[in-house]
Tab-separated table of C-alpha atoms and ligand atoms in Angstrom:
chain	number	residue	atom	x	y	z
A	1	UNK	CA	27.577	-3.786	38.842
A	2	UNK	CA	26.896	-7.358	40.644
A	3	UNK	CA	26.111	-10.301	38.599
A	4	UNK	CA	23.111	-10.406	40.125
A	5	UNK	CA	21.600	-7.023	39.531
A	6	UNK	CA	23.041	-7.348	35.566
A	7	UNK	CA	20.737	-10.681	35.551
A	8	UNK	CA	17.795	-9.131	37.375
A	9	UNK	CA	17.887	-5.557	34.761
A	10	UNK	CA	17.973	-8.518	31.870
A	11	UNK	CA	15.003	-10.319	33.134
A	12	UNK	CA	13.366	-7.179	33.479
A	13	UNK	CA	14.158	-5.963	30.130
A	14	UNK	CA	12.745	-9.706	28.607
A	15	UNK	CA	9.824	-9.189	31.097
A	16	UNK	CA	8.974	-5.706	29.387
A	17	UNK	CA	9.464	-6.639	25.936
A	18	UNK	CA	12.224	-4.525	25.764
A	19	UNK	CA	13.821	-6.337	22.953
A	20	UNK	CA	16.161	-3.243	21.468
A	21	UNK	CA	17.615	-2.322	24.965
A	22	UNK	CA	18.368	-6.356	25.831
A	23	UNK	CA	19.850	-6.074	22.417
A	24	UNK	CA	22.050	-2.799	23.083
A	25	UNK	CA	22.742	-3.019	27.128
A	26	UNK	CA	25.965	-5.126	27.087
A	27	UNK	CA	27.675	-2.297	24.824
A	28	UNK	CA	25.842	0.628	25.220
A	29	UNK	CA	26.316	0.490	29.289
A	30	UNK	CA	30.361	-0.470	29.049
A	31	UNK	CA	30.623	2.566	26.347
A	32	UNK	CA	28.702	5.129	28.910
A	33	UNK	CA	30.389	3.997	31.771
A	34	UNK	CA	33.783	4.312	29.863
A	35	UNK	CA	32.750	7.623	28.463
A	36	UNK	CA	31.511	8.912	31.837
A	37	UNK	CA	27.815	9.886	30.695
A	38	UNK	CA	25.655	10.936	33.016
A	39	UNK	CA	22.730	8.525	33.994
A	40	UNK	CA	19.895	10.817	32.765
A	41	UNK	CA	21.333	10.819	29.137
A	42	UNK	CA	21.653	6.857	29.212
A	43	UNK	CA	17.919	6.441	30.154
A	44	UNK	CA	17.181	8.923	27.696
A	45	UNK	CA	19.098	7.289	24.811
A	46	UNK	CA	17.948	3.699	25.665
A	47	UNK	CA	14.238	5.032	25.668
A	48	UNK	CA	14.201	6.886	22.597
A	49	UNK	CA	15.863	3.472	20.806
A	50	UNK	CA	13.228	0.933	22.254
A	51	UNK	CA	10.461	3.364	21.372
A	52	UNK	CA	12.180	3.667	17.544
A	53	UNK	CA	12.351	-0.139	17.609
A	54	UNK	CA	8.966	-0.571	18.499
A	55	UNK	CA	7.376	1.771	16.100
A	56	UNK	CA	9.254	0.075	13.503
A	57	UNK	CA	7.993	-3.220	14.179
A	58	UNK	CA	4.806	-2.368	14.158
A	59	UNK	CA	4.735	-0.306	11.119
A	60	UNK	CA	6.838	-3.660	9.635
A	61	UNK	CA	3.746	-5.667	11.148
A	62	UNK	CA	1.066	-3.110	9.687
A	63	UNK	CA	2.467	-3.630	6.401
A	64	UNK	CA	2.938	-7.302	6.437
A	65	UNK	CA	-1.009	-7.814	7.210
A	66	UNK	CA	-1.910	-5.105	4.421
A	67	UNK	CA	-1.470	-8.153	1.669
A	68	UNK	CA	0.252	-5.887	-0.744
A	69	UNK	CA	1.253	-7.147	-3.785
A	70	UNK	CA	4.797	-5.676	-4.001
A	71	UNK	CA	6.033	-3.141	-2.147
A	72	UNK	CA	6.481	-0.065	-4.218
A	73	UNK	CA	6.946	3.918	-3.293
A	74	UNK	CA	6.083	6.737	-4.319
A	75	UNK	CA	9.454	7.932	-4.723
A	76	UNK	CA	9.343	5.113	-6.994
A	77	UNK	CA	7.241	6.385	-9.245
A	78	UNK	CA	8.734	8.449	-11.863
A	79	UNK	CA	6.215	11.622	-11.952
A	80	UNK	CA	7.780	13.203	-15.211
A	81	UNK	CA	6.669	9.809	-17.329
A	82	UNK	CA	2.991	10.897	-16.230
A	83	UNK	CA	2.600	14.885	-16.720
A	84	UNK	CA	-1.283	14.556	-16.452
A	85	UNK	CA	-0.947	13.531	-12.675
A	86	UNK	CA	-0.571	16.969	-9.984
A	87	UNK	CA	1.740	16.162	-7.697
A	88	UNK	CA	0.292	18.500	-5.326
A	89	UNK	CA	-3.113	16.604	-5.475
A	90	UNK	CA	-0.447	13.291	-4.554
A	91	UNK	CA	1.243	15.470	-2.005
A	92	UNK	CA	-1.912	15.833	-0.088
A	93	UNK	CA	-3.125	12.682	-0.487
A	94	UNK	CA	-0.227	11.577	1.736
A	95	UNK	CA	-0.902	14.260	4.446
A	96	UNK	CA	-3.865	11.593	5.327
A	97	UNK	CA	-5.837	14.090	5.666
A	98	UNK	CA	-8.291	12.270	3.396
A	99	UNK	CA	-8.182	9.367	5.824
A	100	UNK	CA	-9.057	11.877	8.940
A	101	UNK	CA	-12.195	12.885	7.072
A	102	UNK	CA	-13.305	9.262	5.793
A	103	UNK	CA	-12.520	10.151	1.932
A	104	UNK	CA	-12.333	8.558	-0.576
A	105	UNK	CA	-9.873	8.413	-3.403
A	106	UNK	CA	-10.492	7.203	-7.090
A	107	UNK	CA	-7.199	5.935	-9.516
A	108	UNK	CA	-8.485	6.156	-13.238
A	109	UNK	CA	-6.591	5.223	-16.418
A	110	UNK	CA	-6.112	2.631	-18.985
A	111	UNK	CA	-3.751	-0.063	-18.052
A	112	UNK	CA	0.145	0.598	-16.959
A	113	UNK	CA	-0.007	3.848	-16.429
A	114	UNK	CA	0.491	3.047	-12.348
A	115	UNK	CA	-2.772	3.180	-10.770
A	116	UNK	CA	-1.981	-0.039	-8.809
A	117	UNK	CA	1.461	1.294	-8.164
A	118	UNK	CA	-0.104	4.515	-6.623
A	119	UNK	CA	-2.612	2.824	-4.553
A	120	UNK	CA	-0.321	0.495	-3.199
A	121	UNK	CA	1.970	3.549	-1.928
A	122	UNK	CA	-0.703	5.384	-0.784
A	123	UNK	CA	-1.921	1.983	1.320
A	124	UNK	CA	1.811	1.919	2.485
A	125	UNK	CA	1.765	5.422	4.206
A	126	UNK	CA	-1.368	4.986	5.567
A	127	UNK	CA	0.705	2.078	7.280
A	128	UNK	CA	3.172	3.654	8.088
A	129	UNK	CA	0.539	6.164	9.933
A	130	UNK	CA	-0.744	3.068	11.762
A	131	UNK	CA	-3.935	2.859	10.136
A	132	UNK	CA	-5.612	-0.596	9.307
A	133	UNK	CA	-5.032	-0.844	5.870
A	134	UNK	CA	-5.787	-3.510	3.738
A	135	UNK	CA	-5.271	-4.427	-0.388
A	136	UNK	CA	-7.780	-6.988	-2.143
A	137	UNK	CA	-8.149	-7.276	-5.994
A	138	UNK	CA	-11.616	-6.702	-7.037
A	139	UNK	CA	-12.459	-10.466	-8.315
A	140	UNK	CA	-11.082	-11.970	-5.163
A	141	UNK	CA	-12.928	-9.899	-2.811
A	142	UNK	CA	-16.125	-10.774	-4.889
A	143	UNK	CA	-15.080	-14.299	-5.145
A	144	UNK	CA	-14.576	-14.378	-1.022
A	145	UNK	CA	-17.978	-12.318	-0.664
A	146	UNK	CA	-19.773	-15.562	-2.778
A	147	UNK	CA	-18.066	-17.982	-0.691
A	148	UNK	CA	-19.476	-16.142	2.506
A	149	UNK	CA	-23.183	-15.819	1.236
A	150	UNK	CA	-23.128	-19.531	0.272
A	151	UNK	CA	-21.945	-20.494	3.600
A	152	UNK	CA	-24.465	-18.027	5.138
A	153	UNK	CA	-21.792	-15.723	6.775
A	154	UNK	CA	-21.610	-13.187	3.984
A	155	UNK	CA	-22.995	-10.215	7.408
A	156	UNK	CA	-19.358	-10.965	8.925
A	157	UNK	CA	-17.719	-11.047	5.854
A	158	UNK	CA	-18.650	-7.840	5.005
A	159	UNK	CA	-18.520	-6.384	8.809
A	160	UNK	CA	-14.654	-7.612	8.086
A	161	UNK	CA	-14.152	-5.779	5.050
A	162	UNK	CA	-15.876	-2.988	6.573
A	163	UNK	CA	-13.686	-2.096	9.087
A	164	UNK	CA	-10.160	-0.997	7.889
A	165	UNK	CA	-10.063	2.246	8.269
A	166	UNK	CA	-8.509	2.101	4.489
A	167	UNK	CA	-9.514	-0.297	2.245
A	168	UNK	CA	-7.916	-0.436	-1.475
A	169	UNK	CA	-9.757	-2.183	-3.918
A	170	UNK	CA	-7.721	-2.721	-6.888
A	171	UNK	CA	-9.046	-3.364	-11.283
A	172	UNK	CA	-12.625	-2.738	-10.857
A	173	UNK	CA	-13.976	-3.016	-14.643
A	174	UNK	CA	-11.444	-5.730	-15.559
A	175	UNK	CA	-14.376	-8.704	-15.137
A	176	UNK	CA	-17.816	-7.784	-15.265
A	177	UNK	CA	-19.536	-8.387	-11.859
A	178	UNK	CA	-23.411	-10.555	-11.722
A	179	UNK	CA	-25.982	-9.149	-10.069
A	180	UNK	CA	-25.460	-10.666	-7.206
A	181	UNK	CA	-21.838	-9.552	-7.203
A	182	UNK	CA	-22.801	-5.886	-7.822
A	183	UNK	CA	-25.252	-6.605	-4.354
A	184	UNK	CA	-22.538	-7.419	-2.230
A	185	UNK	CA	-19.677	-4.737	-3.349
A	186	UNK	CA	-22.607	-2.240	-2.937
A	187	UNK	CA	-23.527	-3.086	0.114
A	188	UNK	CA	-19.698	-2.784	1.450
A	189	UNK	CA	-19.584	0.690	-0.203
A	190	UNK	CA	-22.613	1.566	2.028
A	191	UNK	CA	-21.067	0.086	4.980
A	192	UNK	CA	-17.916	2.201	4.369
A	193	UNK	CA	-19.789	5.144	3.344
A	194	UNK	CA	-18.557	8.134	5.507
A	195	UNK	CA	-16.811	5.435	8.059
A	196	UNK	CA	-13.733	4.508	6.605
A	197	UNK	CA	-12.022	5.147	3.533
A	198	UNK	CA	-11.716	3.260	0.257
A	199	UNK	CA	-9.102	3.639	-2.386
A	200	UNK	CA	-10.235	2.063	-5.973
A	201	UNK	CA	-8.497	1.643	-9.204
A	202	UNK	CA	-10.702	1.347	-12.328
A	203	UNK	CA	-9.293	1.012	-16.204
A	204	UNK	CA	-13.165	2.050	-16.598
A	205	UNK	CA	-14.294	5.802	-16.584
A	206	UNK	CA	-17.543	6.447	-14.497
A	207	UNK	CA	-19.454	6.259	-17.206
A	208	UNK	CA	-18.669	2.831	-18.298
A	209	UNK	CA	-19.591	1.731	-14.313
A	210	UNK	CA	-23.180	1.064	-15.311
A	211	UNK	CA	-21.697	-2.261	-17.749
A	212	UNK	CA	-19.248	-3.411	-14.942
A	213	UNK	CA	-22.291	-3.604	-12.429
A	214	UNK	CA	-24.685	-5.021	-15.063
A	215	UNK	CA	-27.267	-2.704	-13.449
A	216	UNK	CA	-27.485	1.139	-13.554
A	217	UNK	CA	-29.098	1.473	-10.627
A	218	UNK	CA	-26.226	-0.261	-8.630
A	219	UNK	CA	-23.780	1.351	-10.723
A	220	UNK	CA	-24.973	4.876	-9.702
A	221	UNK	CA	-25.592	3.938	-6.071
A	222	UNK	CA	-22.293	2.942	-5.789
A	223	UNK	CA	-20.962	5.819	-7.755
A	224	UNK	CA	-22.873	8.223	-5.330
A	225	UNK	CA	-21.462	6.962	-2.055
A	226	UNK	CA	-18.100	6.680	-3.708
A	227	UNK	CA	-17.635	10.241	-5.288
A	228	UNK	CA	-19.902	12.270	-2.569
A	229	UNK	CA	-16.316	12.473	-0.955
A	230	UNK	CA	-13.773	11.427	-2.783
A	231	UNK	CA	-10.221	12.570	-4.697
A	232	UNK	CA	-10.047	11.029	-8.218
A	233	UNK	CA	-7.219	11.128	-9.788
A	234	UNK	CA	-7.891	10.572	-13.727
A	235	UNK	CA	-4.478	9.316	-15.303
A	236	UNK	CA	-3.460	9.977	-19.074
A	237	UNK	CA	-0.521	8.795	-20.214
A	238	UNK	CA	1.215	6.014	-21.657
A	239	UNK	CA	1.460	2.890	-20.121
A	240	UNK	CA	4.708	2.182	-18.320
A	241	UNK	CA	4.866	-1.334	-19.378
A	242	UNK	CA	5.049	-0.934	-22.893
A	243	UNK	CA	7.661	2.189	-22.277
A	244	UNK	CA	9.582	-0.932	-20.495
A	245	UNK	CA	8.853	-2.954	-23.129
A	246	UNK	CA	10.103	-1.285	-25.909
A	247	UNK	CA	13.328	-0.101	-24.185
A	248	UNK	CA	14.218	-3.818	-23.426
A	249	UNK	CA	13.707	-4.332	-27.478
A	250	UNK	CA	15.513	-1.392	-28.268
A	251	UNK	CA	18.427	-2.458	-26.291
A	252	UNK	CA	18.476	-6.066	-27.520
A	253	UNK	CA	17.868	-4.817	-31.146
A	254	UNK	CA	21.422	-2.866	-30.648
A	255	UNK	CA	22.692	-5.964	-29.609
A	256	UNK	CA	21.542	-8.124	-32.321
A	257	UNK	CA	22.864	-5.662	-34.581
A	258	UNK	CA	26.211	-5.371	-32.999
A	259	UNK	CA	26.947	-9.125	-33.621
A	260	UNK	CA	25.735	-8.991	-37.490
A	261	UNK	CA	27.701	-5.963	-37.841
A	262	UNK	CA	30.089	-6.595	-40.710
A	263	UNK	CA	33.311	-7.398	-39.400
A	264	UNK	CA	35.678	-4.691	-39.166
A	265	UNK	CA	38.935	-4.892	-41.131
A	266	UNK	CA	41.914	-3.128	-39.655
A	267	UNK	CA	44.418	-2.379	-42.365
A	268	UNK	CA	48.221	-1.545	-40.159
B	301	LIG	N1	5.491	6.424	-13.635
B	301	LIG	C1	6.016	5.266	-13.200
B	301	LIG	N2	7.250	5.241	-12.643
B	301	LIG	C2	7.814	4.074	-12.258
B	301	LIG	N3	7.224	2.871	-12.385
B	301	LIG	C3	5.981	2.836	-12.912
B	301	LIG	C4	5.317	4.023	-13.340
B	301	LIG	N4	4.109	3.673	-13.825
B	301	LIG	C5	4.009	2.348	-13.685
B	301	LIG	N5	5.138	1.830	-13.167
B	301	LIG	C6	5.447	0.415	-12.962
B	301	LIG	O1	4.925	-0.268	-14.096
B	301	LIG	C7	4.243	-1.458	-13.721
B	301	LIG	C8	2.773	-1.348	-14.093
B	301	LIG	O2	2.153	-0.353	-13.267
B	301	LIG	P1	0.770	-0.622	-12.517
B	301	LIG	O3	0.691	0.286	-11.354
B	301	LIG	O4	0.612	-2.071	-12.251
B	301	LIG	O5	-0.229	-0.158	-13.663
B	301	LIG	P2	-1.811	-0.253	-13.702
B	301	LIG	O6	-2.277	-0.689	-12.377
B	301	LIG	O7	-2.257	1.136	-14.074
B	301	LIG	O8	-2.127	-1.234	-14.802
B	301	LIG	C9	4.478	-1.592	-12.232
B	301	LIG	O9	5.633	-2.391	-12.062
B	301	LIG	C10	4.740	-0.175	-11.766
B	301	LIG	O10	5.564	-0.140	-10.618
B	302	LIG	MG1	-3.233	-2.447	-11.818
């Protein structure tokens, strides 16, 4: 192949964005040449690789903008320390169907029994699937809703928040909201509301909504746009923290006691 044409197919390949075949053509061409494969085979291989790439830097992307907090699977969760949750119920989840039909999905429990851990890998597979996914702690996205109504922009704000197509709202019930809080998040549930889907984590049950909202009549609008479709998955178990916890002082008790351990004598 001239010099020339080699130049021109790089240019090209720069020109198209074609960053994985610029990356693989000085090797991958000398190998097929060497190996004799036909030329059909080598356009198919290159293709398949830049398309790979690509989808893999935009799911990379995806998940970079989502503002996770960590990064955490589900085959990172261990399912056997929770009995209570049905896998199946999990198993679906992740099908995305629930997205598709502008669900909604509900994490319940009393602290560290991985309801942030769960929404956070459900938020990463609906990455993955390339939908606009985004993860905001409760207070903040109250806090950023106050900022906007002060500065008289709270209509975008909440046109912003409105339109992931999967929005996770993480420790509602861990502050109590004002009135004026309660307003806003209700009036983003009613902008979602058979749009888009929302996934919330609460260490409340339903029933304790009405204090968290300061108002039962905002509690139970919010409730009824929430739950009219909507998966919750209600968590009992022990908190994974403390099960952390207390195998760290386990293990550092055996230590301890290993070095005041009375000093063995070895008679020969
Ligand atoms: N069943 C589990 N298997 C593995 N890690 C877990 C499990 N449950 C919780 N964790 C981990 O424990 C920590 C606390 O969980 P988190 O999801 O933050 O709890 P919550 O949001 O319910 O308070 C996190 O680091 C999480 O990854
Ligand atoms: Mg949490």
């Amino acid at each position: 192949m001239s010099e020339i044409v080699y130049e021109r197919i790089k240019e090209n390949l720069l020109a198209l964005n074609m960053r994985n075949t610029l990356e693989i053509i000085d090797n991958y061409l000398e190998r097929a040449i060497a190996d004799k494969i036909n030329i059909v085979d080598v356009l198919d291989h290159i293709l398949v690789q830049e398309s790979r790439a690509k989808k893999s830097r935009a799911v990379e992307s995806q998940i970079q903008m989502s503002g996770f907090p960590f990064r955490k699977s589900f085959d990172m969760f261990d399912f056997s320390f929770q009995p209570s949750i049905d896998k199946a119920q999990i198993d679906e989840l992740c099908t995305m169907r629930f997205v598709e039909n502008r669900e909604n999905v509900v994490f319940l429990g009393t602290p560290g029994v991985g309801k942030t851990h769960l929404a956070v890998a459900l938020g990463i597979v609906a990455a993955q699937n390339r939908y606009s996914t985004y993860y905001i702690n409760c207070n903040s996205l109250i806090e950023q809703l106050n900022r906007a109504h002060f500065e008289n922009r709270l209509a975008d704000r909440l046109k912003h928040f409105a339109k992931y197509r999967v929005l996770i709202i993480d420790e509602i019930g861990y502050l109590p909201m004002d009135m004026n809080g309660a307003n806003m998040f209700f009036q983003l549930i009613a902008k979602r509301y058979e749009k888009n889907s929302t996934i919330l984590t609460s260490n409340k049950t339903f029933s304790q909504w009405n204090e968290v909202f300061s108002d039962l009549t905002i509690a139970s609008a919010i409730l009824d746009r929430i739950l009219h479709h909507c998966t919750v998955v209600s968590i009992k178990g022990e908190s994974y923290r403390l099960k952390e916890r207390n195998e760290f002082m386990k293990s550092k008790e055996k230590i301890v006691n290993t070095l005041f351990d009375e000093p063995k004598v070895f008679n020969d």
